[in-house]
mmCIF file of C-alpha atoms and ligand atoms in Angstrom:
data_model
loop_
_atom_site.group_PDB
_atom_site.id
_atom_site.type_symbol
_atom_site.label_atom_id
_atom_site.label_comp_id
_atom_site.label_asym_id
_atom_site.label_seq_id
_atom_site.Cartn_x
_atom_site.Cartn_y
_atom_site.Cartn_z
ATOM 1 C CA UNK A 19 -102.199 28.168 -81.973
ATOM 2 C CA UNK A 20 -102.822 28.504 -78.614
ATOM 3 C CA UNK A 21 -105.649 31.278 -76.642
ATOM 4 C CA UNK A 22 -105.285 32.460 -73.269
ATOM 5 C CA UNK A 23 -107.439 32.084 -71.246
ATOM 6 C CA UNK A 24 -108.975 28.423 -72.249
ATOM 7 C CA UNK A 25 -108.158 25.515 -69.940
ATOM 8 C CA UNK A 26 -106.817 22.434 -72.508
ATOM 9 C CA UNK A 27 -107.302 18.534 -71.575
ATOM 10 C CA UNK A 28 -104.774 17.154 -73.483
ATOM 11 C CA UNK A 29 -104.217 12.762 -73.277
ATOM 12 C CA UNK A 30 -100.856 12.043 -73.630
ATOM 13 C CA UNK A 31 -99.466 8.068 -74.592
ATOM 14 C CA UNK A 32 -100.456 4.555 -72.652
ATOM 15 C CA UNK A 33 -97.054 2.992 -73.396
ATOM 16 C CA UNK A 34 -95.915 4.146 -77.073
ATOM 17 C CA UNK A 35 -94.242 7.983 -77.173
ATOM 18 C CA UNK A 36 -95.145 7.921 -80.943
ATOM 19 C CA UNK A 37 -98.958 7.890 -80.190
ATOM 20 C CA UNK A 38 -98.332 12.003 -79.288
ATOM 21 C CA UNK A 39 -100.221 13.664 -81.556
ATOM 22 C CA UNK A 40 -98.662 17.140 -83.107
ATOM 23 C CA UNK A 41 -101.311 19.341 -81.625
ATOM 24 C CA UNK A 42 -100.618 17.942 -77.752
ATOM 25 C CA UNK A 43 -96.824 18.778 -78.681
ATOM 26 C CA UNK A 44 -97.924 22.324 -79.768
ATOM 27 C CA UNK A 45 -100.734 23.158 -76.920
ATOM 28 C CA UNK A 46 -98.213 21.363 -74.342
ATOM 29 C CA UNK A 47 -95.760 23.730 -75.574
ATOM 30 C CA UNK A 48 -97.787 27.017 -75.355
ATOM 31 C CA UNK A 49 -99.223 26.999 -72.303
ATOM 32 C CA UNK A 50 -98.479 29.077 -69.643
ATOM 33 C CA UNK A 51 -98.563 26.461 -66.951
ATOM 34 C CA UNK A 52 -99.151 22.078 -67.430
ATOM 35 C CA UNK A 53 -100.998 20.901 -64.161
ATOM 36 C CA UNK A 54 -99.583 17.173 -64.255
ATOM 37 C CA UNK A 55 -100.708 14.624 -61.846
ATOM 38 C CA UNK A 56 -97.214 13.723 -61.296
ATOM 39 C CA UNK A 57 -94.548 16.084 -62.156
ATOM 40 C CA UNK A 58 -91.644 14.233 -62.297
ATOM 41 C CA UNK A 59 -93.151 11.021 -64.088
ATOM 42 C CA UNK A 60 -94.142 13.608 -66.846
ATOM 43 C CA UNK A 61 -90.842 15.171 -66.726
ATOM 44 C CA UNK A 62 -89.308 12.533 -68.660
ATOM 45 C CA UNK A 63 -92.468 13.220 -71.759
ATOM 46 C CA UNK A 64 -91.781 16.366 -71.496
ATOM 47 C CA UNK A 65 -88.482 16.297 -71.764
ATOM 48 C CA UNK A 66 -88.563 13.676 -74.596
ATOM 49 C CA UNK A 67 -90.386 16.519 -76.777
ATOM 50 C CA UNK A 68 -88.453 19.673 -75.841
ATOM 51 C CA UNK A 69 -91.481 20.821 -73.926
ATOM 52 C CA UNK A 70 -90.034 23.352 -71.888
ATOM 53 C CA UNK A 71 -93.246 24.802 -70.135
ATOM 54 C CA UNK A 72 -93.790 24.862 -66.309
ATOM 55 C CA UNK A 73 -95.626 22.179 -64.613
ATOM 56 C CA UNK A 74 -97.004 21.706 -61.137
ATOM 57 C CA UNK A 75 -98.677 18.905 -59.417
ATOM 58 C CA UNK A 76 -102.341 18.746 -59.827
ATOM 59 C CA UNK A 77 -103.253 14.923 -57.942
ATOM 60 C CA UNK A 78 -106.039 13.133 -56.567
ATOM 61 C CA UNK A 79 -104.916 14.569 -52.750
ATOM 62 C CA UNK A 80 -104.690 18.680 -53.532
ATOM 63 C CA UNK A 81 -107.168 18.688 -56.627
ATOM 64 C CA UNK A 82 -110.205 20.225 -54.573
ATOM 65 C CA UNK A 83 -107.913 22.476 -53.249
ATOM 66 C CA UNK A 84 -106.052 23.711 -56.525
ATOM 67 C CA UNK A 85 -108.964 23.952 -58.889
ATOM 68 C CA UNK A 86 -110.372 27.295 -57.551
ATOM 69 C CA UNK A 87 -106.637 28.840 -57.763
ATOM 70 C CA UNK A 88 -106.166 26.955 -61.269
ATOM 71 C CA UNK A 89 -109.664 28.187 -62.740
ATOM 72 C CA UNK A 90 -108.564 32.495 -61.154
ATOM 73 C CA UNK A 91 -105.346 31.615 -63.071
ATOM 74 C CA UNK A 92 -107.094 30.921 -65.896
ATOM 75 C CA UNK A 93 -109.472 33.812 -65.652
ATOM 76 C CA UNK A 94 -106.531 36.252 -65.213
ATOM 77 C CA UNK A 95 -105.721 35.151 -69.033
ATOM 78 C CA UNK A 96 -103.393 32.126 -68.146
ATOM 79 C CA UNK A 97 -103.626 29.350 -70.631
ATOM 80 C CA UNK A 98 -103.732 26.329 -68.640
ATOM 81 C CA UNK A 99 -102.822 22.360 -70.069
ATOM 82 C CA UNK A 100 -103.791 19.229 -67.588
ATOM 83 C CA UNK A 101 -102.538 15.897 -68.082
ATOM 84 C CA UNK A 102 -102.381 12.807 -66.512
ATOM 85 C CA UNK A 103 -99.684 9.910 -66.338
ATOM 86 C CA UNK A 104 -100.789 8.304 -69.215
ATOM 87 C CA UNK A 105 -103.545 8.462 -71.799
ATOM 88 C CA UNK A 106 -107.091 10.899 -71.376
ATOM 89 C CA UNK A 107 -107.198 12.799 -68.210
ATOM 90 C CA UNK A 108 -110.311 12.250 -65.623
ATOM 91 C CA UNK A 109 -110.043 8.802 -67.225
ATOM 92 C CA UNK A 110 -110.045 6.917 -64.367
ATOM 93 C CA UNK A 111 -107.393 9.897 -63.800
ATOM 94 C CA UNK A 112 -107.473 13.271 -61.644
ATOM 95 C CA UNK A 113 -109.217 16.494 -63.323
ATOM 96 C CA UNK A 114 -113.020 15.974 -62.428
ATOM 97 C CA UNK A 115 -113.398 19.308 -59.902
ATOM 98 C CA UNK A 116 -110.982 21.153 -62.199
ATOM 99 C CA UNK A 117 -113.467 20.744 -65.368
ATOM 100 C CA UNK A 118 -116.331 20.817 -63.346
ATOM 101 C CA UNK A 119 -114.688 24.346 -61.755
ATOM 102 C CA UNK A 120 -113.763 25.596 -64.773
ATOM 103 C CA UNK A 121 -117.157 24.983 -66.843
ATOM 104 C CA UNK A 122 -118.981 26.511 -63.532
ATOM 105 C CA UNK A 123 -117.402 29.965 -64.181
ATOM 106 C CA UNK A 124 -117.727 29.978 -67.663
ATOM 107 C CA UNK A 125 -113.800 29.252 -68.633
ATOM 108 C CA UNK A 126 -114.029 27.449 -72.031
ATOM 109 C CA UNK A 127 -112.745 23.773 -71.594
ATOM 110 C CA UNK A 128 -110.823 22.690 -74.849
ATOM 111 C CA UNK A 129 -110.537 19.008 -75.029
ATOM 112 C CA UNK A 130 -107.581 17.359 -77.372
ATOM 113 C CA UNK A 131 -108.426 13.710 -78.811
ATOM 114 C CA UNK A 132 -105.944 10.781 -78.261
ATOM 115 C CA UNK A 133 -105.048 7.791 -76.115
ATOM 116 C CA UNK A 134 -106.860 5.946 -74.058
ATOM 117 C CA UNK A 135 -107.020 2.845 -72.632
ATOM 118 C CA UNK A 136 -110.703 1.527 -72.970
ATOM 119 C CA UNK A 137 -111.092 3.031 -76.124
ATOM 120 C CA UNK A 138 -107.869 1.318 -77.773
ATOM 121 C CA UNK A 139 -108.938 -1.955 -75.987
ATOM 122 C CA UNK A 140 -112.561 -2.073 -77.180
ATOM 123 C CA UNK A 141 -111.674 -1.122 -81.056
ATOM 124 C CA UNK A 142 -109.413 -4.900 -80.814
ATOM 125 C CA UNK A 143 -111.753 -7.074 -78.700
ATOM 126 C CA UNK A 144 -114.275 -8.003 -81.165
ATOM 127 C CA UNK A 145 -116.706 -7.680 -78.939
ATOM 128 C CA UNK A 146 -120.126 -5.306 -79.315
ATOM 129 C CA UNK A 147 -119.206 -1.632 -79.453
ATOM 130 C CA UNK A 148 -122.323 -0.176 -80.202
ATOM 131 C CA UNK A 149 -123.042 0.021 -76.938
ATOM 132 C CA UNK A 150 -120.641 -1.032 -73.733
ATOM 133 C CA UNK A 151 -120.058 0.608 -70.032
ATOM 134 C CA UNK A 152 -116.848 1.203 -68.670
ATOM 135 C CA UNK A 153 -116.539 0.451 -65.176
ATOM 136 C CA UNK A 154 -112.625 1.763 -64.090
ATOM 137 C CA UNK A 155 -111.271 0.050 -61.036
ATOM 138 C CA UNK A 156 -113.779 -2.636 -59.516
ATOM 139 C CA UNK A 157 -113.255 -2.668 -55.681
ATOM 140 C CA UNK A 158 -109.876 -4.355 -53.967
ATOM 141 C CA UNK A 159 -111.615 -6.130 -51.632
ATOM 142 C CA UNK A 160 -113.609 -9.435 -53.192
ATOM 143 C CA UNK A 161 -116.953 -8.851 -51.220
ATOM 144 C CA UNK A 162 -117.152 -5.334 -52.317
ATOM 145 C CA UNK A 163 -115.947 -6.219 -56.423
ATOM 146 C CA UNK A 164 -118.570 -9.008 -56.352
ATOM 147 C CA UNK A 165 -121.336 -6.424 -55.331
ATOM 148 C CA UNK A 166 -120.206 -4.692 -57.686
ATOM 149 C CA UNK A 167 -120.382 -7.163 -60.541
ATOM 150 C CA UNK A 168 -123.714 -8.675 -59.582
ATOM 151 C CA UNK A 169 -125.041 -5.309 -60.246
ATOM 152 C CA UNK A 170 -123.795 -5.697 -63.392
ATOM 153 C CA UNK A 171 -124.782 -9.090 -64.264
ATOM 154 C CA UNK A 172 -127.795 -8.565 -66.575
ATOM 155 C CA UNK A 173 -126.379 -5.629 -68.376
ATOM 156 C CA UNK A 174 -126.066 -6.648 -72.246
ATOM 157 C CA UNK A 175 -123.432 -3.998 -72.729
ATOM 158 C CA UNK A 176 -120.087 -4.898 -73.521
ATOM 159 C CA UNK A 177 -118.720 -4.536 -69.814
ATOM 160 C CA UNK A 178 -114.848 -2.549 -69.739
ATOM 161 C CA UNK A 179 -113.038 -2.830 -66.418
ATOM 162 C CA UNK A 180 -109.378 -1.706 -65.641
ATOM 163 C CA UNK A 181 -106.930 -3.988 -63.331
ATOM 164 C CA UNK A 182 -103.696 -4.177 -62.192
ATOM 165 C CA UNK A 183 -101.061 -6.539 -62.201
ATOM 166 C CA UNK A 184 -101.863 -7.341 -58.474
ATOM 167 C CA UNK A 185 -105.564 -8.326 -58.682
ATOM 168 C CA UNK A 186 -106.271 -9.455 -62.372
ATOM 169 C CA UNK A 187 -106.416 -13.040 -61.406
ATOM 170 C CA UNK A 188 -108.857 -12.110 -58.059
ATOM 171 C CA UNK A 189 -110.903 -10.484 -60.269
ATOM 172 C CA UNK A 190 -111.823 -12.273 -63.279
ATOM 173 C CA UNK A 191 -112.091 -15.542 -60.431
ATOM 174 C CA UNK A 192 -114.830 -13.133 -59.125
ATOM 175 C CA UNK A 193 -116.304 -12.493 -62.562
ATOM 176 C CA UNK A 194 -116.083 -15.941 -63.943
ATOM 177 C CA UNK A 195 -117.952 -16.271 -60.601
ATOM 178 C CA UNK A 196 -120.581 -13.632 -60.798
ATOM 179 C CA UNK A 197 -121.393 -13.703 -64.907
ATOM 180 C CA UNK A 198 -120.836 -17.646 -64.962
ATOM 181 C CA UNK A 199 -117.610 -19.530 -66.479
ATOM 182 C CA UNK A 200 -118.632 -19.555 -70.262
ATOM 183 C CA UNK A 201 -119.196 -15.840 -70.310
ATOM 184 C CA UNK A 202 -116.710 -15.013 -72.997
ATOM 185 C CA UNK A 203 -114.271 -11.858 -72.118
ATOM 186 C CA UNK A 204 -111.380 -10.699 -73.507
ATOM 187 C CA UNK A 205 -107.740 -9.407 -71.529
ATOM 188 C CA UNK A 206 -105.988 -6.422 -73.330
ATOM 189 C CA UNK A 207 -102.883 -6.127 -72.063
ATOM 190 C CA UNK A 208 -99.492 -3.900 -72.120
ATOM 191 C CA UNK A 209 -101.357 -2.041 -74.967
ATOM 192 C CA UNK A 210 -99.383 -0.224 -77.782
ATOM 193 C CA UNK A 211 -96.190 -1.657 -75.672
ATOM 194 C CA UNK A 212 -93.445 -4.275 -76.580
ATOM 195 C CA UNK A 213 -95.256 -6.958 -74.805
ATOM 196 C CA UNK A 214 -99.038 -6.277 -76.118
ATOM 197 C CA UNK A 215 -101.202 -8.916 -75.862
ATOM 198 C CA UNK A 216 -105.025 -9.400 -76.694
ATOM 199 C CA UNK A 217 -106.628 -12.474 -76.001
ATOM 200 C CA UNK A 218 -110.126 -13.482 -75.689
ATOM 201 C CA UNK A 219 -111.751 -16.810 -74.071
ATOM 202 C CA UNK A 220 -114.523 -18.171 -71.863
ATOM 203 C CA UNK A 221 -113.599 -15.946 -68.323
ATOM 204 C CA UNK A 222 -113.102 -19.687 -67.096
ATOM 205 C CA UNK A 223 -110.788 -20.395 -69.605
ATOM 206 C CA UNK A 224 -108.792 -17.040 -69.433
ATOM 207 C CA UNK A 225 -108.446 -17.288 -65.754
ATOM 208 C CA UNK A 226 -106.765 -20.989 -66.411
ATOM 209 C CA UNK A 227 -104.415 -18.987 -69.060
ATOM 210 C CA UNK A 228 -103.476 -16.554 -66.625
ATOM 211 C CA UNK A 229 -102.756 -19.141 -64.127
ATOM 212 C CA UNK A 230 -100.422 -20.982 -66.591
ATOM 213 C CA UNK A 231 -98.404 -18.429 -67.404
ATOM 214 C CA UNK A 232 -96.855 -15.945 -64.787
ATOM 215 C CA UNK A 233 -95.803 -13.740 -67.673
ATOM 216 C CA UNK A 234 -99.840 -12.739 -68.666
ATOM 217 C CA UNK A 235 -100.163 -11.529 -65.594
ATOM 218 C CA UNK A 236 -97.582 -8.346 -65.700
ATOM 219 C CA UNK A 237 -98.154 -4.836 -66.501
ATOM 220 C CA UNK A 238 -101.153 -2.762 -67.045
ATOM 221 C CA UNK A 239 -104.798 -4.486 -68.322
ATOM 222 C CA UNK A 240 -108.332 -3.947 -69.637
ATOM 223 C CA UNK A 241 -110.746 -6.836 -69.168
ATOM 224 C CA UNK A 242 -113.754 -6.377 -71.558
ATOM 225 C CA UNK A 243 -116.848 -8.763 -71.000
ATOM 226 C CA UNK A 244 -119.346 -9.508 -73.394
ATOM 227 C CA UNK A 245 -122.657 -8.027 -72.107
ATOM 228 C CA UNK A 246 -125.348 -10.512 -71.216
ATOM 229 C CA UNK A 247 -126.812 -12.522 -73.439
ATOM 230 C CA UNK A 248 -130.346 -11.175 -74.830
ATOM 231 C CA UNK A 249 -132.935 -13.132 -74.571
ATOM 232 C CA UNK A 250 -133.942 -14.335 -77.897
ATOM 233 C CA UNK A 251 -137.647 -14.346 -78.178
ATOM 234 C CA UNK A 252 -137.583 -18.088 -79.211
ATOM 235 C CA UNK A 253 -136.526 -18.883 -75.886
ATOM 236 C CA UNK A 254 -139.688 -17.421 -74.248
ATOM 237 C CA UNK A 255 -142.663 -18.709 -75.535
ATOM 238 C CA UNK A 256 -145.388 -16.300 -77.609
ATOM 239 C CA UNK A 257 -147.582 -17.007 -74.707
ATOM 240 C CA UNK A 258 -145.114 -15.566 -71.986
ATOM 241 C CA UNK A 259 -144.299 -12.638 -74.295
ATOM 242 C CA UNK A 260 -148.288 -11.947 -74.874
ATOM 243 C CA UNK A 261 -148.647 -11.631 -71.265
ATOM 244 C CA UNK A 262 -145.297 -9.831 -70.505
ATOM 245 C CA UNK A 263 -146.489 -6.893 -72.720
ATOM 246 C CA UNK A 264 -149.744 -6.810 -71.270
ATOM 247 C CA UNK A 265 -148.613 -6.141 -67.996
ATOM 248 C CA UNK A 266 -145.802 -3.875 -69.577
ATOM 249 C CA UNK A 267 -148.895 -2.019 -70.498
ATOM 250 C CA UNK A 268 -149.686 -1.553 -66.900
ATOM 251 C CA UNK A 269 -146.431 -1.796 -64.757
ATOM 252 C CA UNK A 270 -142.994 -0.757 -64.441
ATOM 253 C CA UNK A 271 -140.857 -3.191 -66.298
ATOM 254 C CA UNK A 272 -139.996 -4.836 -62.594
ATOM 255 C CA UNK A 273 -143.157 -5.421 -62.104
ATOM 256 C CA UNK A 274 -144.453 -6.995 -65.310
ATOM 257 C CA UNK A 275 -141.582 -9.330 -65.338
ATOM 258 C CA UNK A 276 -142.368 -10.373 -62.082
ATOM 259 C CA UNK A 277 -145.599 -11.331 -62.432
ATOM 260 C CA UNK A 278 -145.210 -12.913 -66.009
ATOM 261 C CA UNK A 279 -142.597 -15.282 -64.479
ATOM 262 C CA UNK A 280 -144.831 -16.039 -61.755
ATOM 263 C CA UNK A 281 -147.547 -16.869 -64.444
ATOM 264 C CA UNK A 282 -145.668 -18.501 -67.321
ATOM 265 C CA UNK A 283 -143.394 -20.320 -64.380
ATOM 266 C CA UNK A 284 -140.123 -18.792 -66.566
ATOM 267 C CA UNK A 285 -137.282 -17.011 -65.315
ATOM 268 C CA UNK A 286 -137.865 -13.106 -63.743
ATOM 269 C CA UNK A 287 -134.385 -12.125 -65.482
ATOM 270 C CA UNK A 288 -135.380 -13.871 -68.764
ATOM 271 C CA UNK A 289 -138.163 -11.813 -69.166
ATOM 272 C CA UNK A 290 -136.958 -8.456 -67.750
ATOM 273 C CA UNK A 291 -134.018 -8.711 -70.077
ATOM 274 C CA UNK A 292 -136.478 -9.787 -73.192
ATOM 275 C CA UNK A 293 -138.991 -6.674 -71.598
ATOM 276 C CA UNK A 294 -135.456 -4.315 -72.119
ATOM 277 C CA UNK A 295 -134.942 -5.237 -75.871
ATOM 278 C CA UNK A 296 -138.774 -4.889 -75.938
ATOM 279 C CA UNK A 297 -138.577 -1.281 -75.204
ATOM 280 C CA UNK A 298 -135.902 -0.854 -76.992
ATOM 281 C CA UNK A 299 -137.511 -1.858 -80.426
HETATM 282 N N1 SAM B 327 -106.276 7.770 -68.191
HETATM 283 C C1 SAM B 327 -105.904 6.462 -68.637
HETATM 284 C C2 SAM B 327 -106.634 6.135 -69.932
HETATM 285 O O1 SAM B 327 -107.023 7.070 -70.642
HETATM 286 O O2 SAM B 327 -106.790 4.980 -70.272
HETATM 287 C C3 SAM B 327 -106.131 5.419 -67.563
HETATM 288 C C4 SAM B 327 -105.395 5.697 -66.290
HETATM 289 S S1 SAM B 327 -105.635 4.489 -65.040
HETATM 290 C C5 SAM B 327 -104.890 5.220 -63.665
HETATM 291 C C6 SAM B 327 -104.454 3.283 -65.435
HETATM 292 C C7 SAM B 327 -105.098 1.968 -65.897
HETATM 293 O O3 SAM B 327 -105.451 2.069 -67.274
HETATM 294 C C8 SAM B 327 -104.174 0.772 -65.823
HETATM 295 O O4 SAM B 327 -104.181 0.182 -64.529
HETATM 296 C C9 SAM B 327 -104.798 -0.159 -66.849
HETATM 297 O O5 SAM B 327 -105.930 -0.784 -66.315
HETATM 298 C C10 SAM B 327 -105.233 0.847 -67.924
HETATM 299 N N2 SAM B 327 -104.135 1.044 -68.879
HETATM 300 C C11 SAM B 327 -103.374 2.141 -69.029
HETATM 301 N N3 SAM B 327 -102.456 1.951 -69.990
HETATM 302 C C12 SAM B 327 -102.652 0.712 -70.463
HETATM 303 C C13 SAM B 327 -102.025 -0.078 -71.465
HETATM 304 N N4 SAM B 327 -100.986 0.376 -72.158
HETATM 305 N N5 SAM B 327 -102.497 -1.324 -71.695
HETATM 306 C C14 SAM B 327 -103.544 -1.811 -70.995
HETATM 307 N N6 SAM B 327 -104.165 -1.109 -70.031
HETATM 308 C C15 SAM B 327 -103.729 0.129 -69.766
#
């Protein structure tokens, strides 16, 4: 059952119509008004499940303009659905000023689970999911994506990245080049889709896949990397750690690794990354 008044973020499929759940159908169907970021590609959805209900273009170009309108709409005692293409909206996905309008002047956001990319990768990889980042779209341009993934490089999270068909093989070149070759990732592809495929490898190894077969390279992909490897305390000696948290005692982590590298002669990262699980504990 539908309110008024309540703005509803509902996800709708990444490839399979049958991963609609019931209560999208229903709040898709009340609504007074479904702010889609592309009307006519959610026509055929729509259409597919009798949903009869209004819809208007709500897109990356008009979205700071519309939100105000949408949120008075709302606040007049219209019931108000977004959606994106595919899967959870503001996922990598319009709706960011809309919520953010909304939840400014009080109008109760309602959010609907369901599909989404990431999410649907990660539960397959087999990689860590206690704790991962998701990254969306890495830069187009190779200097900028390899800024962007040296940032990343000592982050032990699992590491979730979308591509496109256009620049999957650019960019895991740039992240086999930027994490090293053996890092191990893994390429979710065409999920929930006839041609589904989830494979994982050394990046090295996955970019040589790729390579091999023109066919792995089509349609829509997450690329999950394993986070960087911690530093098992073995590897640093009991001396290094004894002074590392001394001077974590004193310093900023920076700092402390810094200086314990310079005196135990081991690596800066080694020890800032064993100084992270350190605080961790
Ligand atoms: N909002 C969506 C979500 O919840 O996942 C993401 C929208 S974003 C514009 C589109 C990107 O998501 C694609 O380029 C791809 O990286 C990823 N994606 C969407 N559907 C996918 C699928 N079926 N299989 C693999 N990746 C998918």
């Amino acid at each position: 059952m539908v309110n008024q008044g309540l703005l509803y973020v509902v996800p709708t499929p990444i490839g399979n119509l049958a991963d609609m759940t019931p209560r999208a159908i229903e709040v898709l169907n009340q609504v007074d008004v479904i702010a889609a970021e592309d009307t006519r590609h959610s026509a055929r959805l729509l259409q597919h499940f009798g949903i009869k209900t209004p819809a208007l273009a709500y897109h990356e170009h008009n979205e700071r303009q519309l939100c105000h309108k949408l949120v008075e709409r709302i606040q007049l005692g219209d019931s108000v659905a977004l959606i994106s293409d595919a899967g959870t909206p503001l996922v990598s996905d319009p709706g960011y000023h809309l919520i953010r309008a909304a939840r400014e002047t009080g109008v109760q956001v309602v959010p609907l689970p369901g599909a989404c990319a990431m999410i649907t990768a990660l539960s397959a990889s087999g990689l860590a999911s206690d704790r991962f980042v998701f990254e969306g779209f890495l830069p187009a341009k190779s200097a900028a994506r390899c800024q962007r993934l040296q940032a990343l490089v000592d982050d032990s999270r699992t590491l979730i990245f979308y591509e496109s068909t256009h620049r999957i093989q650019a960019s895991l070149a740039d992240m086999a080049d930027v994490f090293g070759a053996q890092r191990q990732a893994v390429i979710a592809r065409e999920l929930s889709k006839r041609f589904e495929t989830i494979h994982g490898d050394s990046l090295s190894a996955l970019l040589s896949w790729l390579e091999s077969d023109a066919n792995q390279c089509r349609g829509e992909f997450v690329v999950l990397v394993q986070g960087a490897a911690a530093v098992e305390d073995e590897a640093v000696s009991a001396e290094a750690k004894k002074v590392l948290v001394i001077l974590m005692q004193e310093l900023p982590l920076k700092q402390a690794a810094a200086l314990a590298a310079k005196i135990s002669g081991l690596k800066k990262n080694d020890l800032y990354r064993l100084g992270l699980t350190l605080l961790e504990k």
